[in-house]
mmCIF file of C-alpha atoms in Angstrom:
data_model
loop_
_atom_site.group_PDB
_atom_site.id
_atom_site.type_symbol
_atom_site.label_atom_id
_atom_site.label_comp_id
_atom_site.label_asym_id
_atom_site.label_seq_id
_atom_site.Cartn_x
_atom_site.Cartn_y
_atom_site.Cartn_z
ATOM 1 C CA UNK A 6 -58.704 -4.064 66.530
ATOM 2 C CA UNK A 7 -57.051 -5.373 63.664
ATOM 3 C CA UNK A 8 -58.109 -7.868 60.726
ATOM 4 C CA UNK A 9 -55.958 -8.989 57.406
ATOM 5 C CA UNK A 10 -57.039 -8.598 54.141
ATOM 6 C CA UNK A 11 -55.757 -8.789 50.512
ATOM 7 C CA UNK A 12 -57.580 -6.479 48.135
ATOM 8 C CA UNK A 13 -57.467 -6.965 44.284
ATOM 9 C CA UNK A 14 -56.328 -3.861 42.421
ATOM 10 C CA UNK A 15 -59.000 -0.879 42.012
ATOM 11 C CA UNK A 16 -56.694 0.422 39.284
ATOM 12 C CA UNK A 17 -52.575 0.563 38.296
ATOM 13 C CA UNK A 18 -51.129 3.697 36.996
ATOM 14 C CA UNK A 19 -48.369 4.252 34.712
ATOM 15 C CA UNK A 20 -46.080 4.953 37.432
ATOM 16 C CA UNK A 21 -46.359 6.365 41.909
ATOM 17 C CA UNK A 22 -49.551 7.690 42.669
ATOM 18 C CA UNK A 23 -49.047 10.956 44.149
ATOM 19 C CA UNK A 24 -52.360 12.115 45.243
ATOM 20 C CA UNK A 25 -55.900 11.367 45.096
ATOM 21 C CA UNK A 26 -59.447 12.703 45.510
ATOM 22 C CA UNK A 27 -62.435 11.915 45.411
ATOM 23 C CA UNK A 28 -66.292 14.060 44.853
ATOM 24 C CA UNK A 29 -68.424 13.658 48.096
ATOM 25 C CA UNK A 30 -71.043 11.541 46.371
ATOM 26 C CA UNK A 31 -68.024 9.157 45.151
ATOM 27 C CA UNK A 32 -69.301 9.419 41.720
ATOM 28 C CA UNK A 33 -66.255 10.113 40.725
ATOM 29 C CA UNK A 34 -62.886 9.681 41.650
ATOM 30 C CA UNK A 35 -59.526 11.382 40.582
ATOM 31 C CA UNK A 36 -56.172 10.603 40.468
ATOM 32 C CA UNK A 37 -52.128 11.862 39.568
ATOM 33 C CA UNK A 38 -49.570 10.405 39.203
ATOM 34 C CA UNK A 39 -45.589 10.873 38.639
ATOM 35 C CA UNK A 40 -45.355 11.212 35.176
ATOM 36 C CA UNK A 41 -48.068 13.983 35.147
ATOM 37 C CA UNK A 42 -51.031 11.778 34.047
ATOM 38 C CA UNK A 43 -54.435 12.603 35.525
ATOM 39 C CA UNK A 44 -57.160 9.930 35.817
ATOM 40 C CA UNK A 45 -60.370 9.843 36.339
ATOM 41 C CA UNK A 46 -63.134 7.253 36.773
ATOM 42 C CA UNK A 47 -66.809 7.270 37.412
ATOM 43 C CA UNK A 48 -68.398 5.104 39.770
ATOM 44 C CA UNK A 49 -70.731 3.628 37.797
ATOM 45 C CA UNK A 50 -67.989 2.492 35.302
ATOM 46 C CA UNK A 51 -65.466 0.693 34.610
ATOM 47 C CA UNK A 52 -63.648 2.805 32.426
ATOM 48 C CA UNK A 53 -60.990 5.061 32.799
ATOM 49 C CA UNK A 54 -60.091 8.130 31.418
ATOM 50 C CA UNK A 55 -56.601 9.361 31.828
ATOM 51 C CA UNK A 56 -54.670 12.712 30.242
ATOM 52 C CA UNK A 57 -51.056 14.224 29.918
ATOM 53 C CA UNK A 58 -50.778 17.417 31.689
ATOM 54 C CA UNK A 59 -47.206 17.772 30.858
ATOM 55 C CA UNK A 60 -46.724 20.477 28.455
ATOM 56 C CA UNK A 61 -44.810 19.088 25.419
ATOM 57 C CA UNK A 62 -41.714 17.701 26.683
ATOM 58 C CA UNK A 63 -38.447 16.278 25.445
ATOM 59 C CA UNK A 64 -38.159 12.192 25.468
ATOM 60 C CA UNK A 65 -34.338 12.153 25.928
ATOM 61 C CA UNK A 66 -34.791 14.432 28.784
ATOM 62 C CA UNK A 67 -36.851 12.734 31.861
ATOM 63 C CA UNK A 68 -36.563 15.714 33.878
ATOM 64 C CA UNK A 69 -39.069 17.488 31.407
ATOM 65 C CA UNK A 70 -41.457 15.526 32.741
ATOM 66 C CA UNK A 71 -44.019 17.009 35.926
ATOM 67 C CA UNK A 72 -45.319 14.982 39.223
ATOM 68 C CA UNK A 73 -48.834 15.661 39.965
ATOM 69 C CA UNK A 74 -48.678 16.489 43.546
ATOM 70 C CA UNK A 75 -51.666 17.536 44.937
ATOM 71 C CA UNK A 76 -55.289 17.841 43.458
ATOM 72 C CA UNK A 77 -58.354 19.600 44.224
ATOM 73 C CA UNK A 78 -61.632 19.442 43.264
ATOM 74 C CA UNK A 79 -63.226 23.210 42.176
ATOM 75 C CA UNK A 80 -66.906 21.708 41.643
ATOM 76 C CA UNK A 81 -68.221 18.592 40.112
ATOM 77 C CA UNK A 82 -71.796 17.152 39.139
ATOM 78 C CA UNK A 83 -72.360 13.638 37.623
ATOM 79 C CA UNK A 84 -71.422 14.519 34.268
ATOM 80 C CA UNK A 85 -68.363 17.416 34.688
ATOM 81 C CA UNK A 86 -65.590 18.304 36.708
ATOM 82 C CA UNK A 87 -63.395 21.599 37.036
ATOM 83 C CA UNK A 88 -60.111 20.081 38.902
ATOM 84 C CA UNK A 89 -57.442 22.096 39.998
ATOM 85 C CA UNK A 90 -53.839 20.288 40.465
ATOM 86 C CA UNK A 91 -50.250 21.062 40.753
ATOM 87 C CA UNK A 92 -47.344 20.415 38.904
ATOM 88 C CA UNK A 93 -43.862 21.572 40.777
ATOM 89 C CA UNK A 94 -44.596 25.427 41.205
ATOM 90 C CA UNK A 95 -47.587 25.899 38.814
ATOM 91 C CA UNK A 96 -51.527 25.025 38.751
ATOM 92 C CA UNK A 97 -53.492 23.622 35.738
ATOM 93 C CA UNK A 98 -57.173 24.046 35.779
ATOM 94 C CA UNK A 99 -58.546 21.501 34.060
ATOM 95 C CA UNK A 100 -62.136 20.732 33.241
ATOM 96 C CA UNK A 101 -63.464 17.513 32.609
ATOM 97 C CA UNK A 102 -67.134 16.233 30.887
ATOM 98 C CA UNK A 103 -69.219 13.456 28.968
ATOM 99 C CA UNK A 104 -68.809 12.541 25.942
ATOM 100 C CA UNK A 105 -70.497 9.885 24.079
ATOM 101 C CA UNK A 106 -67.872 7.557 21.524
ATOM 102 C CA UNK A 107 -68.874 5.271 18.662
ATOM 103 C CA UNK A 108 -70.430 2.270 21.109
ATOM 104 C CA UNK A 109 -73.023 4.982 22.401
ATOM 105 C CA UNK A 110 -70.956 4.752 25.825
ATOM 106 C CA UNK A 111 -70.020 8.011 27.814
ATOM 107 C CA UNK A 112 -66.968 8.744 28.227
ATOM 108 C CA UNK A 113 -64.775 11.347 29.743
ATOM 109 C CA UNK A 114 -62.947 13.762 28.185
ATOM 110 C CA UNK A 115 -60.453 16.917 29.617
ATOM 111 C CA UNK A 116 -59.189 20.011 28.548
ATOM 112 C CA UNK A 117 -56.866 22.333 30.204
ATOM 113 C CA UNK A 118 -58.747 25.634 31.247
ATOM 114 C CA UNK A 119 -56.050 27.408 32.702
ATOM 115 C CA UNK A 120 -52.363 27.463 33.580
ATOM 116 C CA UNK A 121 -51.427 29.939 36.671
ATOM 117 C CA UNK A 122 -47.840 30.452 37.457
ATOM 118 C CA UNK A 123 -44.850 32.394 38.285
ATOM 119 C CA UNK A 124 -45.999 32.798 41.850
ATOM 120 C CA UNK A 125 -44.549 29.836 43.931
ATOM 121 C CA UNK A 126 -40.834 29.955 45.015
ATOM 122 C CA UNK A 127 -41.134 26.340 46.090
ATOM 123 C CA UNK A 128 -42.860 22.959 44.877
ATOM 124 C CA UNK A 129 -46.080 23.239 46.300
ATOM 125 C CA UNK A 130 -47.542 21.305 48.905
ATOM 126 C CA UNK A 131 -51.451 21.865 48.844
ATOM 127 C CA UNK A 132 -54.349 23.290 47.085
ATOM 128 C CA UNK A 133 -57.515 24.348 49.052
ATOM 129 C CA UNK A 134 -61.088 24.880 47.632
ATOM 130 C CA UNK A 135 -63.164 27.763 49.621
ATOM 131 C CA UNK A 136 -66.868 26.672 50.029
ATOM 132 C CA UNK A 137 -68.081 29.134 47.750
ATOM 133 C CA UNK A 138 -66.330 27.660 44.904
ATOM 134 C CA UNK A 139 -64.631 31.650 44.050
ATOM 135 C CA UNK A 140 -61.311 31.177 45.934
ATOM 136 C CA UNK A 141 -58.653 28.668 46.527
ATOM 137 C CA UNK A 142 -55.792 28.693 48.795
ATOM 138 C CA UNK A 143 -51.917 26.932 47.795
ATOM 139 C CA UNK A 144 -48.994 26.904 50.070
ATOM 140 C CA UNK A 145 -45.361 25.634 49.503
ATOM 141 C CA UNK A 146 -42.720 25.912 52.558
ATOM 142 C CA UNK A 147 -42.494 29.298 52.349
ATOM 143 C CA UNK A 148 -45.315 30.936 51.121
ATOM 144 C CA UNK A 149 -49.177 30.870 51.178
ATOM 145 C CA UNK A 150 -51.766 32.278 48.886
ATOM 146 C CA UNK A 151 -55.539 33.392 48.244
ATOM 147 C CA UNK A 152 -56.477 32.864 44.360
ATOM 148 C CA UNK A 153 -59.753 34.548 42.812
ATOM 149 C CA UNK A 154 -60.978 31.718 39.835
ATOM 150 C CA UNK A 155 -62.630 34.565 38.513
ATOM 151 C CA UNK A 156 -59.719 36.551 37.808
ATOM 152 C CA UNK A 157 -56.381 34.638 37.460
ATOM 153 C CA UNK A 158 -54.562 37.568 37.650
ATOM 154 C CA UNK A 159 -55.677 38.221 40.799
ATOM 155 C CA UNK A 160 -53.694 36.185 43.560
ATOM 156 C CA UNK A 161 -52.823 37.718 47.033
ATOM 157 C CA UNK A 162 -49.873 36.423 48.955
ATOM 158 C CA UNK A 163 -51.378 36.091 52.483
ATOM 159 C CA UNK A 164 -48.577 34.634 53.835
ATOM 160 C CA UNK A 165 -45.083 35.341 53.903
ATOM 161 C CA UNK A 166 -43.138 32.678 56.036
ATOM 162 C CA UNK A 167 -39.564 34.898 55.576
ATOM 163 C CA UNK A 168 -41.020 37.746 57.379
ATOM 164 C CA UNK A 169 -43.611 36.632 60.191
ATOM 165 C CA UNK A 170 -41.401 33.768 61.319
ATOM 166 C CA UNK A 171 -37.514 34.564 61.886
ATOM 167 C CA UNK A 172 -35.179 33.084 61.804
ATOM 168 C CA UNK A 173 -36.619 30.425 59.875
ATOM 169 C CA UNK A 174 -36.454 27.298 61.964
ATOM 170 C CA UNK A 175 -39.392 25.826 60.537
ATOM 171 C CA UNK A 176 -41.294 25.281 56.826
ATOM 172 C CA UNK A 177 -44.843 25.117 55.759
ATOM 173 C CA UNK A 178 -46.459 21.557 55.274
ATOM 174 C CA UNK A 179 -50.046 22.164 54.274
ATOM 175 C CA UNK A 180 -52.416 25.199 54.398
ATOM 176 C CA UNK A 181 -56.359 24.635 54.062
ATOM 177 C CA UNK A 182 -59.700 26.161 54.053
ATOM 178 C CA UNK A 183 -62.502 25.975 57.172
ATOM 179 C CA UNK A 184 -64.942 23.602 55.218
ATOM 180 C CA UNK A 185 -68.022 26.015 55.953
ATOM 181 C CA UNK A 186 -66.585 29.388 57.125
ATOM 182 C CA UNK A 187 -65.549 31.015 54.066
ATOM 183 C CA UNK A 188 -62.549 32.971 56.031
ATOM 184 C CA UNK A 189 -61.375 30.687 58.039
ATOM 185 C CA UNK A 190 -57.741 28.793 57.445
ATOM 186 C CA UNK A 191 -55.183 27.077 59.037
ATOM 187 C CA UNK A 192 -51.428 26.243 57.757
ATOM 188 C CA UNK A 193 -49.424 24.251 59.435
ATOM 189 C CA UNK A 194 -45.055 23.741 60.019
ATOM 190 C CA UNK A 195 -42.399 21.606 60.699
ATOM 191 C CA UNK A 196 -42.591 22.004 64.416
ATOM 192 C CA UNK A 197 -45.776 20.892 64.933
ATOM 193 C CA UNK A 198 -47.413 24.228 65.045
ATOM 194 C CA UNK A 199 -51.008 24.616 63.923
ATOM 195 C CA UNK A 200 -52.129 28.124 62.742
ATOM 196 C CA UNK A 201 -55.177 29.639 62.451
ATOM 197 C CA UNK A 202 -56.326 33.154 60.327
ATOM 198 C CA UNK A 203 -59.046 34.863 60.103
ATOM 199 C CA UNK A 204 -59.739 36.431 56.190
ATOM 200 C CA UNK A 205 -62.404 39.122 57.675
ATOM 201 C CA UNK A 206 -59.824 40.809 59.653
ATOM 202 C CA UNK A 207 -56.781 40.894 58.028
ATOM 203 C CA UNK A 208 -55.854 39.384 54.460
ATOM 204 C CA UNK A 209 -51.918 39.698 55.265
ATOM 205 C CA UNK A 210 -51.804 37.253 57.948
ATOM 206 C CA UNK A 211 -48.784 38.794 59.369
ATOM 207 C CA UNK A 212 -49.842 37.790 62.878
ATOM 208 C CA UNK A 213 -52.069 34.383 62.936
ATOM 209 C CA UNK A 214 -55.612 34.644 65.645
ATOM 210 C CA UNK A 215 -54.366 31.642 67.346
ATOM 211 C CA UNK A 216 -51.656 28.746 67.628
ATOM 212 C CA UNK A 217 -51.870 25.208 68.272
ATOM 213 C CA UNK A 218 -49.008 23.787 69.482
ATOM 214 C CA UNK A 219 -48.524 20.045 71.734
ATOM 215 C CA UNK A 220 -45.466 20.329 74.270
ATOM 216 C CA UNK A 221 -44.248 16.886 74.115
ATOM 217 C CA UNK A 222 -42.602 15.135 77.791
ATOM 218 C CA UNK A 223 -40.821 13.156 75.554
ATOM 219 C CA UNK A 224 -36.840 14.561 74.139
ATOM 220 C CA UNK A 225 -35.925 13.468 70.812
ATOM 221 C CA UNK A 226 -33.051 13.382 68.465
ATOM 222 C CA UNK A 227 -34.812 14.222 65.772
ATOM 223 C CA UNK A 228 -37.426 16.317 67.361
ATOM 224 C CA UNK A 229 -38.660 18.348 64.099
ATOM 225 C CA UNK A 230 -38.588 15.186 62.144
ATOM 226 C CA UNK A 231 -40.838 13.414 65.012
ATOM 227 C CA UNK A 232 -43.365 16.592 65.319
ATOM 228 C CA UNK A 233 -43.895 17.538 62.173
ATOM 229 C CA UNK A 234 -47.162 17.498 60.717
ATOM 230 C CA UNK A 235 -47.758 15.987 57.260
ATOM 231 C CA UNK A 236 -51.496 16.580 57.452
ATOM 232 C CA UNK A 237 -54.329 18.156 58.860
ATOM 233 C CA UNK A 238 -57.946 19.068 58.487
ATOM 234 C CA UNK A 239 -60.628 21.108 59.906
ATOM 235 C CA UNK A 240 -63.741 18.581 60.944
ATOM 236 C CA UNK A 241 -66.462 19.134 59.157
ATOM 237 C CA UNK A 242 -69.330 18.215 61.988
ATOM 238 C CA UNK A 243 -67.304 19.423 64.966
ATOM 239 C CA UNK A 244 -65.170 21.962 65.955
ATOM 240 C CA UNK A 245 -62.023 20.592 65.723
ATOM 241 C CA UNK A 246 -59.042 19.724 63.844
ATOM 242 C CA UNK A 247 -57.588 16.571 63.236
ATOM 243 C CA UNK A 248 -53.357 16.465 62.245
ATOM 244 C CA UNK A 249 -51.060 13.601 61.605
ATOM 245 C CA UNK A 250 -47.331 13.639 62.057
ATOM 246 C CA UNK A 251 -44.921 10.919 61.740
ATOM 247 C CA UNK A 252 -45.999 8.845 65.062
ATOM 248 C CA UNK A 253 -49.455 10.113 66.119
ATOM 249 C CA UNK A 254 -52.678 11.342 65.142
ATOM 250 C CA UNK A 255 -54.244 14.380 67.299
ATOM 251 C CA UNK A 256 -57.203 15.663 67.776
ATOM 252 C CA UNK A 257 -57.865 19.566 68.851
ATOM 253 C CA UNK A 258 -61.152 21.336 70.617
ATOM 254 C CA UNK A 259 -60.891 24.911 68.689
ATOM 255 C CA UNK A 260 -63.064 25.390 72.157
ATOM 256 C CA UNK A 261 -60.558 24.322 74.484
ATOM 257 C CA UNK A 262 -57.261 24.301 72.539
ATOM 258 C CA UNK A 263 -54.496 24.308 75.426
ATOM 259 C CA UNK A 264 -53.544 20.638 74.303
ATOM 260 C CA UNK A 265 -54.729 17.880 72.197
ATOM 261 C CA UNK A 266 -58.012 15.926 73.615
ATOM 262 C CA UNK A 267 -57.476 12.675 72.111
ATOM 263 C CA UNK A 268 -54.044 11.403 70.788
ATOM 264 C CA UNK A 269 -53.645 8.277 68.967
ATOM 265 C CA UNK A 270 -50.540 6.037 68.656
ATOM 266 C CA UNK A 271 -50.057 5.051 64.582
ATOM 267 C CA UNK A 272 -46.921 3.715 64.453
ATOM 268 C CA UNK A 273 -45.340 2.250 67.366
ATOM 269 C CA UNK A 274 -41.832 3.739 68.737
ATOM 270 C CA UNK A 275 -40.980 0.680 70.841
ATOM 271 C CA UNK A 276 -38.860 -1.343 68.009
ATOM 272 C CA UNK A 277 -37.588 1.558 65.608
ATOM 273 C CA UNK A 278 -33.958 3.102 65.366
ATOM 274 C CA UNK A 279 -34.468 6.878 65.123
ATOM 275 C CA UNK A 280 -31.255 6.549 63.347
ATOM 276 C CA UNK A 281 -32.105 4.125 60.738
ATOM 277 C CA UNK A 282 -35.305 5.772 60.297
ATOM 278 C CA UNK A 283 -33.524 9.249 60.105
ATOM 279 C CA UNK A 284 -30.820 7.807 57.349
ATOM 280 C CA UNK A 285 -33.574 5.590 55.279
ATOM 281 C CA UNK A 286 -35.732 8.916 55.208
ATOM 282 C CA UNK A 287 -38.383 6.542 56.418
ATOM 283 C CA UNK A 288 -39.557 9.200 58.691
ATOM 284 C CA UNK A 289 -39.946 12.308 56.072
ATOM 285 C CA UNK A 290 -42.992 10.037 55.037
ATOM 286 C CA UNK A 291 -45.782 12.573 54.667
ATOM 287 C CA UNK A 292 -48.862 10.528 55.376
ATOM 288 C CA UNK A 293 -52.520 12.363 55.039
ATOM 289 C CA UNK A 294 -55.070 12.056 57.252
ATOM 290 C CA UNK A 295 -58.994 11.977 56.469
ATOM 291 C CA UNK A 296 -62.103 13.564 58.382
ATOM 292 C CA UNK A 297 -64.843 11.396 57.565
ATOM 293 C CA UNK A 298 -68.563 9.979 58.259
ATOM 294 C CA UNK A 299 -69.892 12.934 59.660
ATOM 295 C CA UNK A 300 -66.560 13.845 61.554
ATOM 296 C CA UNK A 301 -67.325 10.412 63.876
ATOM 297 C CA UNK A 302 -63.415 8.791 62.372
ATOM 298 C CA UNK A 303 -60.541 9.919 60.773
ATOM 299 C CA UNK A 304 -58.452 7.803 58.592
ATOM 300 C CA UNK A 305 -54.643 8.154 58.068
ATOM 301 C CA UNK A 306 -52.180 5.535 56.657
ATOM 302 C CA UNK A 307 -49.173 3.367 57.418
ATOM 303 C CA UNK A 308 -46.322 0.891 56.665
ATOM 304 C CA UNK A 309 -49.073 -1.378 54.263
ATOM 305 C CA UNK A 310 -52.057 -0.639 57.034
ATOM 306 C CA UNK A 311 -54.645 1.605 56.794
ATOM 307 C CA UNK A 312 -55.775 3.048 60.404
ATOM 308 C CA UNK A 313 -59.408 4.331 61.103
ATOM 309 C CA UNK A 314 -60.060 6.156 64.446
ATOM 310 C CA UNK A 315 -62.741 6.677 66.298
ATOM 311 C CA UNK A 316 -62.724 10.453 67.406
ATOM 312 C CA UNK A 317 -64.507 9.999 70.999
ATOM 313 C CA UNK A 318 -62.571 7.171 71.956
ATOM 314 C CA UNK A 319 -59.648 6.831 70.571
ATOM 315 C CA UNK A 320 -59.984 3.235 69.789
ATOM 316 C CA UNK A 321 -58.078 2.136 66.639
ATOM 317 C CA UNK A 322 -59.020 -0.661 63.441
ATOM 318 C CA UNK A 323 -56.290 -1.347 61.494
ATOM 319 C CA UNK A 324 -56.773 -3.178 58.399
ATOM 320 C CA UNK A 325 -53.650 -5.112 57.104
ATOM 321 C CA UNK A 326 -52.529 -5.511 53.462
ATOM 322 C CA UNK A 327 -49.891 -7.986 51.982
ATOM 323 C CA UNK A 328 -47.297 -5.350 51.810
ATOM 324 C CA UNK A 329 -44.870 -3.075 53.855
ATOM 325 C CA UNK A 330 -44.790 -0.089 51.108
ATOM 326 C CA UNK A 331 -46.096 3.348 52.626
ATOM 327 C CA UNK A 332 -49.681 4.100 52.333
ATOM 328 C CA UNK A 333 -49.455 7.786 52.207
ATOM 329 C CA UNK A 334 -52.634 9.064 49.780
ATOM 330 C CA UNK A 335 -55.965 8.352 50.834
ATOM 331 C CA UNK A 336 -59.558 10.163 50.524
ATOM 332 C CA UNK A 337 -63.266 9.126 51.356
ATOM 333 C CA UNK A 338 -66.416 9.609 50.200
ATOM 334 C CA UNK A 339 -69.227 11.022 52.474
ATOM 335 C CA UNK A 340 -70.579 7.151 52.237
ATOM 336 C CA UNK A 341 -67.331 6.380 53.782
ATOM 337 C CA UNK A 342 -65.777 4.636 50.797
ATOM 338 C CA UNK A 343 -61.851 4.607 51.189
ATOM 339 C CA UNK A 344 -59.554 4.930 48.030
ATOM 340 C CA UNK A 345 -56.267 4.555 48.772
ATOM 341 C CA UNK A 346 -52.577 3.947 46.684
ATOM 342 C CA UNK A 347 -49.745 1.772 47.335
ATOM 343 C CA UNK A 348 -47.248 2.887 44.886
ATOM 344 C CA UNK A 349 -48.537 2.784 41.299
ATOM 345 C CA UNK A 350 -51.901 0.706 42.273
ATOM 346 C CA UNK A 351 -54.901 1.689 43.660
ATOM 347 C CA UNK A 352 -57.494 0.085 45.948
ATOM 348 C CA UNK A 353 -60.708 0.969 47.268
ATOM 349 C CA UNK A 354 -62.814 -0.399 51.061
ATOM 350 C CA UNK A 355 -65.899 0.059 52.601
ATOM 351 C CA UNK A 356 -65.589 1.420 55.734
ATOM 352 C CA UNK A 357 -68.692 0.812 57.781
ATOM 353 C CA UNK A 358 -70.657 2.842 60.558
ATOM 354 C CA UNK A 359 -70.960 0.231 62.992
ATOM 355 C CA UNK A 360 -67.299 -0.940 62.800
ATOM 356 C CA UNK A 361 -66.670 -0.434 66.408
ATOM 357 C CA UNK A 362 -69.813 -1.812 67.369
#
């Protein structure tokens, strides 16, 4: 199923959007980009707010200047925020609130809360909120670990990736949280390998309680490039977990987890040079995927195409955009509003419940 659209710009930020989330409720919605600006917007307005969480930094020297990479949302209510993001190896806690201006408007105002660093080896490459709002999880391709947001000095490093997996053939992509068991996690590699630990009985997850892994019929090339997964999630009404690598989504039973139950076909192999895509870096694209509307679709991005899936049957809408730039940053709302970026600009649809009806 597929239909064309052209959407007129939610918002354009000073330069690439690099990751974006948004509060359950969709009151509010946040946003980094490359120059280390963070944005924020409620719903109910049109008004943005926006900071600099670069520390102060040379003008003649560009390299001074941070990405946002990844952002995560500590807790929230209509009228403040606590927002954890990452810049390179360190993350800012930042927390955000109401303030009324001259023209009796609110308005939305930040201050940095906390810096935590000297930790990561490598950029980092995701930030994980615990339910009970005490503990976070980060990961870079190397290293994962447990944070306390009651004490920033205390941070454990739960996983080593130089001593469990050897030699190292593969890297971390993206560690996260169970969304309702507080000691459940998953991390995930470069060969397509799923992980799963359990907090309660170990917190050096030297060994992980179980592996996830698809053995493919198919022989490529550029195997780690094509199996690699750029994103997963735990679903929130089932017991599953949802990943995206470059060509495929897949879905896993955490009941039955010998191989995937439902795999669906993003991006089509038929017309592509693994070569061209290899020396373009086309395929190093790390595209997120999205559980949403009560776990009943996911929603992942493409080449200027956003792709919802229906989790029982595997059928696919694909909504079209007047572009062939990456869509690689997406979130939802429990409401199953979909913000997404193309570049610097970001746009926002309404995905409905009865699409496949």
């Amino acid at each position: 199923m597929q239909e064309e659209d052209k959407h007129e710009t939610f918002y354009t930020a000073e330069t690439k959007i690099n990751t974006i989330k948004c509060t359950p409720s969709g009151e509010l919605v946040f946003f980094g980009d490359a120059n280390g600006n963070l944005y924020t917007k409620r719903k109910s307005s049109s008004n943005y707010s926006f900071f600099q969480c670069n520390p102060e930094h040379d003008i003649d020297i560009p390299l001074s200047i941070q990405s946002i990479n990844k952002l995560e949302i500590e807790r929230s209510s209509e009228s403040r925020a606590a927002i954890l993001l990452s810049m390179d190896k360190s993350i800012e806690i930042w927390k955000l609130f109401q303030q009324p201006n001259a023209s009796n408007q609110s308005k939305i105002v930040g201050k940095q809360d906390k810096i935590l660093a000297g930790v990561h080896e490598c950029t980092i490459n995701s930030l994980s909120m615990c339910q009970n709002q005490k503990h976070f999880i980060s990961s870079d391709d190397l290293n994962v670990f447990l944070w306390d947001l009651n004490r920033a000095d205390s941070v454990f490093h739960i996983i080593d990736h130089k001593e469990t997996v050897k030699p190292i053939t593969e890297v971390i992509t993206c560690a996260k949280y169970h969304p309702h068991n507080t000691h459940e996690i998953m991390w995930t590699s470069t060969n397509g390998s799923i992980r799963l630990g359990d907090l309660r009985s170990r917190v050096i997850m030297d060994k992980p309680t179980h592996v996830l892994k698809y053995e493919s019929s198919k022989s490529w090339y550029y195997e780690e490039l094509v199996v690699s997964i750029s994103s997963a999630e735990f679903c929130k009404a089932h017991e599953s977990i949802v990943a995206r690598d470059y060509f495929t989504v897949k879905y896993w039973d955490l009941r039955n987890s010998s191989s995937p139950y439902l795999i669906a076909d993003i991006i089509e192999d038929q017309n592509l040079s693994m070569s061209d895509l290899y020396q373009t870096q086309a395929i190093c694209a790390e595209f997120e995927i999205k559980d949403c509307l009560n776990s009943e679709y996911s929603i992942t991005g493409g080449y200027g195409e956003v792709f919802i899936i229906h989790r029982t049957t595997g059928e696919i809408y694909k909504q079209s955009f007047d572009t062939n730039q990456e869509i690689l940053h997406l979130d939802t709302t429990e409401q199953g509003d979909i913000t997404f970026a193309i570049s610097e600009c970001l746009y926002n649809v309404q995905l409905s419940p009865n699409l496949f009806n």
